[in-house]
mmCIF file of C-alpha atoms in Angstrom:
data_model
loop_
_atom_site.group_PDB
_atom_site.id
_atom_site.type_symbol
_atom_site.label_atom_id
_atom_site.label_comp_id
_atom_site.label_asym_id
_atom_site.label_seq_id
_atom_site.Cartn_x
_atom_site.Cartn_y
_atom_site.Cartn_z
ATOM 1 C CA ASP A 1208 -41.365 -43.450 -27.974
ATOM 2 C CA VAL A 1209 -39.502 -41.095 -25.483
ATOM 3 C CA LYS A 1210 -40.761 -41.707 -21.882
ATOM 4 C CA VAL A 1211 -40.448 -39.411 -19.007
ATOM 5 C CA THR A 1212 -41.990 -40.834 -15.897
ATOM 6 C CA GLN A 1213 -42.610 -38.782 -12.927
ATOM 7 C CA SER A 1214 -43.252 -40.953 -9.813
ATOM 8 C CA SER A 1215 -46.469 -39.297 -8.405
ATOM 9 C CA ARG A 1216 -49.283 -37.352 -10.145
ATOM 10 C CA TYR A 1217 -50.701 -35.832 -6.962
ATOM 11 C CA LEU A 1218 -48.970 -35.348 -3.646
ATOM 12 C CA VAL A 1219 -50.023 -33.718 -0.271
ATOM 13 C CA LYS A 1220 -47.362 -32.887 2.234
ATOM 14 C CA ARG A 1221 -47.191 -30.906 5.603
ATOM 15 C CA THR A 1222 -45.147 -27.794 6.042
ATOM 16 C CA GLY A 1223 -41.528 -28.547 6.965
ATOM 17 C CA GLU A 1224 -41.517 -32.067 5.490
ATOM 18 C CA LYS A 1225 -38.681 -33.091 3.344
ATOM 19 C CA VAL A 1226 -40.132 -33.901 -0.152
ATOM 20 C CA PHE A 1227 -38.612 -35.854 -2.993
ATOM 21 C CA LEU A 1228 -39.952 -35.629 -6.540
ATOM 22 C CA GLU A 1229 -38.562 -38.301 -8.873
ATOM 23 C CA CYS A 1230 -38.021 -38.235 -12.494
ATOM 24 C CA VAL A 1231 -36.986 -41.042 -14.776
ATOM 25 C CA GLN A 1232 -36.321 -40.962 -18.579
ATOM 26 C CA ASP A 1233 -35.815 -43.979 -20.842
ATOM 27 C CA MET A 1234 -33.912 -42.409 -23.827
ATOM 28 C CA ASP A 1235 -30.361 -41.978 -22.428
ATOM 29 C CA HIS A 1236 -30.617 -38.134 -22.506
ATOM 30 C CA GLU A 1237 -27.962 -35.970 -21.160
ATOM 31 C CA ASN A 1238 -30.145 -33.027 -20.144
ATOM 32 C CA MET A 1239 -32.774 -33.105 -17.505
ATOM 33 C CA PHE A 1240 -34.903 -30.204 -16.133
ATOM 34 C CA TRP A 1241 -37.199 -29.386 -13.362
ATOM 35 C CA TYR A 1242 -39.780 -26.841 -13.903
ATOM 36 C CA ARG A 1243 -42.433 -25.250 -11.836
ATOM 37 C CA GLN A 1244 -45.814 -24.183 -13.488
ATOM 38 C CA ASP A 1245 -48.133 -21.656 -11.831
ATOM 39 C CA PRO A 1246 -51.102 -20.093 -13.398
ATOM 40 C CA GLY A 1247 -50.134 -16.846 -15.182
ATOM 41 C CA LEU A 1248 -46.526 -17.318 -14.866
ATOM 42 C CA GLY A 1249 -45.928 -20.296 -17.211
ATOM 43 C CA LEU A 1250 -43.050 -22.612 -16.669
ATOM 44 C CA ARG A 1251 -40.038 -21.381 -14.554
ATOM 45 C CA LEU A 1252 -36.777 -23.441 -14.532
ATOM 46 C CA ILE A 1253 -35.848 -24.581 -11.012
ATOM 47 C CA TYR A 1254 -32.765 -26.553 -11.795
ATOM 48 C CA PHE A 1255 -31.212 -28.507 -14.616
ATOM 49 C CA SER A 1256 -28.521 -31.042 -15.220
ATOM 50 C CA TYR A 1257 -26.539 -31.745 -18.465
ATOM 51 C CA ASP A 1258 -24.588 -34.741 -17.187
ATOM 52 C CA VAL A 1259 -24.433 -37.221 -14.151
ATOM 53 C CA LYS A 1260 -23.525 -35.334 -10.939
ATOM 54 C CA MET A 1261 -23.820 -32.082 -12.824
ATOM 55 C CA LYS A 1262 -26.248 -29.437 -11.857
ATOM 56 C CA GLU A 1263 -27.019 -25.885 -12.568
ATOM 57 C CA LYS A 1264 -29.340 -23.370 -11.057
ATOM 58 C CA GLY A 1265 -32.389 -22.105 -13.059
ATOM 59 C CA ASP A 1266 -34.351 -19.063 -12.519
ATOM 60 C CA ILE A 1267 -36.018 -19.993 -9.093
ATOM 61 C CA PRO A 1268 -33.739 -22.475 -7.290
ATOM 62 C CA GLU A 1269 -34.378 -21.140 -3.761
ATOM 63 C CA GLY A 1270 -35.799 -23.555 -1.469
ATOM 64 C CA TYR A 1271 -34.928 -26.463 -3.716
ATOM 65 C CA SER A 1272 -32.079 -28.856 -4.425
ATOM 66 C CA VAL A 1273 -31.607 -31.733 -7.057
ATOM 67 C CA SER A 1274 -29.729 -34.904 -7.256
ATOM 68 C CA ARG A 1275 -28.486 -36.745 -10.421
ATOM 69 C CA GLU A 1276 -26.541 -40.014 -9.396
ATOM 70 C CA LYS A 1277 -27.626 -41.901 -12.549
ATOM 71 C CA LYS A 1278 -28.180 -40.628 -16.031
ATOM 72 C CA GLU A 1279 -31.733 -41.855 -16.143
ATOM 73 C CA ARG A 1280 -33.029 -40.181 -12.972
ATOM 74 C CA PHE A 1281 -33.219 -36.595 -11.721
ATOM 75 C CA SER A 1282 -34.709 -35.828 -8.314
ATOM 76 C CA LEU A 1283 -36.104 -32.473 -7.000
ATOM 77 C CA ILE A 1284 -35.857 -32.131 -3.245
ATOM 78 C CA LEU A 1285 -37.687 -29.690 -1.193
ATOM 79 C CA GLU A 1286 -35.641 -29.535 2.040
ATOM 80 C CA SER A 1287 -38.376 -28.104 4.177
ATOM 81 C CA ALA A 1288 -41.525 -27.776 2.347
ATOM 82 C CA SER A 1289 -43.551 -24.449 2.613
ATOM 83 C CA THR A 1290 -46.979 -23.424 1.436
ATOM 84 C CA ASN A 1291 -45.560 -21.201 -1.213
ATOM 85 C CA GLN A 1292 -44.157 -24.318 -3.012
ATOM 86 C CA THR A 1293 -47.598 -25.618 -3.678
ATOM 87 C CA SER A 1294 -47.614 -25.918 -7.533
ATOM 88 C CA MET A 1295 -47.286 -28.070 -10.540
ATOM 89 C CA TYR A 1296 -43.896 -29.572 -11.046
ATOM 90 C CA LEU A 1297 -42.747 -30.727 -14.469
ATOM 91 C CA CYS A 1298 -39.694 -32.684 -15.384
ATOM 92 C CA ALA A 1299 -38.146 -32.879 -18.913
ATOM 93 C CA SER A 1300 -35.332 -34.298 -20.603
ATOM 94 C CA SER A 1301 -33.561 -33.737 -24.031
ATOM 95 C CA SER A 1302 -30.639 -34.743 -25.982
ATOM 96 C CA SER A 1303 -27.873 -32.560 -27.196
ATOM 97 C CA LEU A 1304 -26.469 -35.128 -29.605
ATOM 98 C CA GLY A 1305 -29.251 -35.730 -32.170
ATOM 99 C CA THR A 1306 -29.464 -39.374 -31.723
ATOM 100 C CA SER A 1307 -30.377 -41.406 -28.763
ATOM 101 C CA GLY A 1308 -30.672 -45.241 -28.300
ATOM 102 C CA GLY A 1309 -30.346 -45.938 -31.991
ATOM 103 C CA LEU A 1310 -33.134 -43.585 -32.919
ATOM 104 C CA SER A 1311 -32.620 -40.421 -34.724
ATOM 105 C CA LEU A 1312 -34.061 -37.531 -32.600
ATOM 106 C CA ALA A 1313 -34.204 -33.894 -33.219
ATOM 107 C CA LYS A 1314 -31.765 -32.433 -30.672
ATOM 108 C CA ASN A 1315 -32.967 -29.593 -28.484
ATOM 109 C CA ILE A 1316 -36.561 -30.887 -28.103
ATOM 110 C CA GLN A 1317 -37.414 -31.283 -24.536
ATOM 111 C CA TYR A 1318 -39.828 -34.094 -23.703
ATOM 112 C CA PHE A 1319 -42.018 -33.855 -20.639
ATOM 113 C CA GLY A 1320 -43.409 -36.030 -17.835
ATOM 114 C CA ALA A 1321 -47.192 -35.835 -16.963
ATOM 115 C CA GLY A 1322 -46.402 -33.445 -13.878
ATOM 116 C CA THR A 1323 -46.786 -33.759 -10.314
ATOM 117 C CA ARG A 1324 -49.376 -31.489 -8.467
ATOM 118 C CA LEU A 1325 -47.895 -30.808 -5.112
ATOM 119 C CA SER A 1326 -49.948 -29.375 -2.210
ATOM 120 C CA VAL A 1327 -48.087 -28.312 0.805
ATOM 121 C CA LEU A 1328 -50.525 -27.744 3.807
ATOM 122 C CA ALA B 911 -31.693 -11.949 -20.981
ATOM 123 C CA GLN B 912 -34.298 -13.417 -23.342
ATOM 124 C CA THR B 913 -37.903 -12.903 -22.739
ATOM 125 C CA VAL B 914 -41.140 -14.727 -24.401
ATOM 126 C CA THR B 915 -44.445 -12.974 -24.241
ATOM 127 C CA GLN B 916 -47.814 -14.315 -24.986
ATOM 128 C CA SER B 917 -50.313 -11.600 -24.788
ATOM 129 C CA GLN B 918 -53.675 -13.592 -25.030
ATOM 130 C CA PRO B 919 -54.274 -15.482 -21.931
ATOM 131 C CA GLU B 920 -57.452 -17.200 -23.399
ATOM 132 C CA MET B 921 -58.603 -17.659 -26.930
ATOM 133 C CA SER B 922 -61.837 -19.405 -28.239
ATOM 134 C CA VAL B 923 -62.588 -20.843 -31.743
ATOM 135 C CA GLN B 924 -65.258 -22.710 -33.321
ATOM 136 C CA GLU B 925 -64.775 -26.201 -34.534
ATOM 137 C CA ALA B 926 -63.442 -26.340 -38.038
ATOM 138 C CA GLU B 927 -62.412 -22.728 -37.971
ATOM 139 C CA THR B 928 -58.832 -21.256 -37.836
ATOM 140 C CA VAL B 929 -57.359 -19.598 -34.973
ATOM 141 C CA THR B 930 -53.904 -17.786 -34.501
ATOM 142 C CA LEU B 931 -52.100 -17.717 -31.226
ATOM 143 C CA SER B 932 -49.546 -14.796 -30.745
ATOM 144 C CA CYS B 933 -46.051 -14.894 -29.398
ATOM 145 C CA THR B 934 -43.428 -12.303 -29.427
ATOM 146 C CA TYR B 935 -39.867 -12.728 -27.911
ATOM 147 C CA ASP B 936 -36.849 -10.493 -27.225
ATOM 148 C CA THR B 937 -33.253 -11.576 -27.726
ATOM 149 C CA SER B 938 -30.011 -10.043 -28.972
ATOM 150 C CA GLU B 939 -29.015 -13.532 -30.400
ATOM 151 C CA SER B 940 -29.167 -14.225 -34.216
ATOM 152 C CA ASP B 941 -29.397 -18.006 -33.936
ATOM 153 C CA TYR B 942 -31.989 -19.754 -31.775
ATOM 154 C CA TYR B 943 -34.866 -22.044 -31.899
ATOM 155 C CA LEU B 944 -38.452 -21.471 -31.178
ATOM 156 C CA PHE B 945 -41.157 -23.868 -30.172
ATOM 157 C CA TRP B 946 -44.911 -24.351 -29.485
ATOM 158 C CA TYR B 947 -45.923 -26.877 -26.791
ATOM 159 C CA LYS B 948 -49.384 -27.971 -26.184
ATOM 160 C CA GLN B 949 -50.560 -29.113 -22.734
ATOM 161 C CA PRO B 950 -54.038 -30.757 -22.716
ATOM 162 C CA PRO B 951 -56.012 -31.174 -19.540
ATOM 163 C CA SER B 952 -54.121 -34.529 -19.135
ATOM 164 C CA ARG B 953 -51.112 -32.330 -18.388
ATOM 165 C CA GLN B 954 -48.698 -34.118 -20.717
ATOM 166 C CA MET B 955 -46.833 -31.205 -22.444
ATOM 167 C CA ILE B 956 -46.393 -32.293 -26.151
ATOM 168 C CA LEU B 957 -44.204 -30.621 -28.696
ATOM 169 C CA VAL B 958 -46.414 -29.145 -31.548
ATOM 170 C CA ILE B 959 -43.978 -27.370 -33.908
ATOM 171 C CA ARG B 960 -40.507 -25.990 -34.093
ATOM 172 C CA GLN B 961 -38.543 -23.412 -36.048
ATOM 173 C CA GLU B 962 -35.017 -22.803 -36.570
ATOM 174 C CA ALA B 963 -34.197 -19.023 -36.729
ATOM 175 C CA TYR B 964 -31.873 -19.494 -39.612
ATOM 176 C CA LYS B 965 -34.656 -20.970 -41.672
ATOM 177 C CA GLN B 966 -36.683 -18.423 -43.647
ATOM 178 C CA GLN B 967 -39.317 -20.939 -44.347
ATOM 179 C CA ASN B 968 -42.152 -21.285 -41.868
ATOM 180 C CA ALA B 969 -42.582 -24.595 -40.336
ATOM 181 C CA THR B 970 -45.733 -26.555 -40.875
ATOM 182 C CA GLU B 971 -47.096 -29.922 -39.184
ATOM 183 C CA ASN B 972 -50.338 -30.930 -40.553
ATOM 184 C CA ARG B 973 -52.958 -28.495 -39.501
ATOM 185 C CA PHE B 974 -50.523 -26.438 -37.417
ATOM 186 C CA SER B 975 -48.271 -23.829 -39.084
ATOM 187 C CA VAL B 976 -46.268 -20.854 -37.837
ATOM 188 C CA ASN B 977 -45.690 -17.237 -39.038
ATOM 189 C CA PHE B 978 -42.033 -16.587 -38.223
ATOM 190 C CA GLN B 979 -41.162 -13.019 -38.425
ATOM 191 C CA LYS B 980 -37.482 -12.600 -37.323
ATOM 192 C CA ALA B 981 -37.080 -9.054 -37.609
ATOM 193 C CA ALA B 982 -40.272 -8.476 -35.662
ATOM 194 C CA LYS B 983 -39.278 -11.130 -33.277
ATOM 195 C CA SER B 984 -42.806 -12.638 -33.592
ATOM 196 C CA PHE B 985 -43.746 -16.365 -33.768
ATOM 197 C CA SER B 986 -47.518 -16.866 -34.095
ATOM 198 C CA LEU B 987 -49.194 -20.435 -34.381
ATOM 199 C CA LYS B 988 -51.989 -20.922 -36.535
ATOM 200 C CA ILE B 989 -54.369 -23.891 -36.305
ATOM 201 C CA SER B 990 -56.617 -24.694 -39.077
ATOM 202 C CA ASP B 991 -59.627 -26.689 -39.160
ATOM 203 C CA SER B 992 -59.742 -26.546 -35.420
ATOM 204 C CA GLN B 993 -60.757 -29.843 -33.666
ATOM 205 C CA LEU B 994 -62.202 -30.388 -30.107
ATOM 206 C CA GLY B 995 -58.789 -32.263 -29.344
ATOM 207 C CA ASP B 996 -56.921 -29.004 -29.941
ATOM 208 C CA ALA B 997 -58.273 -27.603 -26.813
ATOM 209 C CA ALA B 998 -55.354 -27.093 -24.536
ATOM 210 C CA MET B 999 -52.951 -24.509 -23.023
ATOM 211 C CA TYR B 1000 -50.286 -23.534 -25.545
ATOM 212 C CA PHE B 1001 -46.896 -22.388 -24.671
ATOM 213 C CA CYS B 1002 -44.301 -20.511 -26.895
ATOM 214 C CA ALA B 1003 -40.683 -21.207 -25.883
ATOM 215 C CA TYR B 1004 -37.430 -20.069 -26.895
ATOM 216 C CA ARG B 1005 -33.950 -21.776 -26.878
ATOM 217 C CA SER B 1006 -30.459 -20.483 -27.751
ATOM 218 C CA GLU B 1007 -28.431 -22.102 -30.175
ATOM 219 C CA GLY B 1008 -25.443 -23.928 -28.969
ATOM 220 C CA TYR B 1009 -24.222 -27.115 -27.235
ATOM 221 C CA GLY B 1010 -24.466 -27.932 -23.615
ATOM 222 C CA GLY B 1011 -24.843 -26.159 -20.365
ATOM 223 C CA ALA B 1012 -27.262 -23.176 -20.067
ATOM 224 C CA THR B 1013 -27.969 -23.213 -23.814
ATOM 225 C CA ASN B 1014 -30.202 -26.167 -23.193
ATOM 226 C CA LYS B 1015 -32.608 -24.010 -21.288
ATOM 227 C CA LEU B 1016 -36.054 -23.231 -22.604
ATOM 228 C CA ILE B 1017 -37.655 -20.030 -21.815
ATOM 229 C CA PHE B 1018 -41.384 -20.112 -21.729
ATOM 230 C CA GLY B 1019 -44.212 -17.683 -22.262
ATOM 231 C CA THR B 1020 -47.153 -17.545 -19.871
ATOM 232 C CA GLY B 1021 -49.387 -19.605 -22.159
ATOM 233 C CA THR B 1022 -52.716 -19.160 -23.864
ATOM 234 C CA LEU B 1023 -55.619 -21.270 -22.970
ATOM 235 C CA LEU B 1024 -57.475 -22.357 -26.157
ATOM 236 C CA ALA B 1025 -61.208 -23.455 -25.954
ATOM 237 C CA VAL B 1026 -62.712 -25.020 -29.042
ATOM 238 C CA GLN B 1027 -66.515 -24.610 -29.347
ATOM 239 C CA PRO B 1028 -68.502 -27.442 -30.938
#
């Protein structure tokens, strides 16, 4: 089974703190994604990465940065947390190649972590 | 830019009955993928079903099936014999065809919250 693990289910931080959200996948996927989920807005893409050290802005990158030093790990960083960043954060990964780790996977399917609910006070 | 619209914020169905969730999208592309994802209260997003735009046949997965109308840009999800475990938020999503880079992005609708009444 594909596993995408987010380090925290719940997180409470103070305004101005630097916040790290970690995501690890175990299927050697090339692509990793960070989404933000808010009621009535669905999922919005913050950043994504299609290779180690590669990153691209999504639809709402302001106030966020990312790091991908290893293929399996994709970190979302809030440099100075603000109250309007209180939200649910979802990490996902996918393969572009159709196979991964010896298993045949349908490419293009994104596999999600359980989410981190972040509250910034 | 592509957009995905789910016009039903909430739906309700009786156990064992059938329900259809609506999704429309806008694109100028001819090749793409469409997905329905389910997010139960546990929050783990799970793929329900997927459709390739070049396939005319509607995808089915057990009790879940889609009605894909490419010309109308419509992609509805039908759940037959609804079960209590089907209660969840359902998201429709679009992905462009292609390899690498921005084509790997999913564009999501705003979701439909499905309640299943016993």
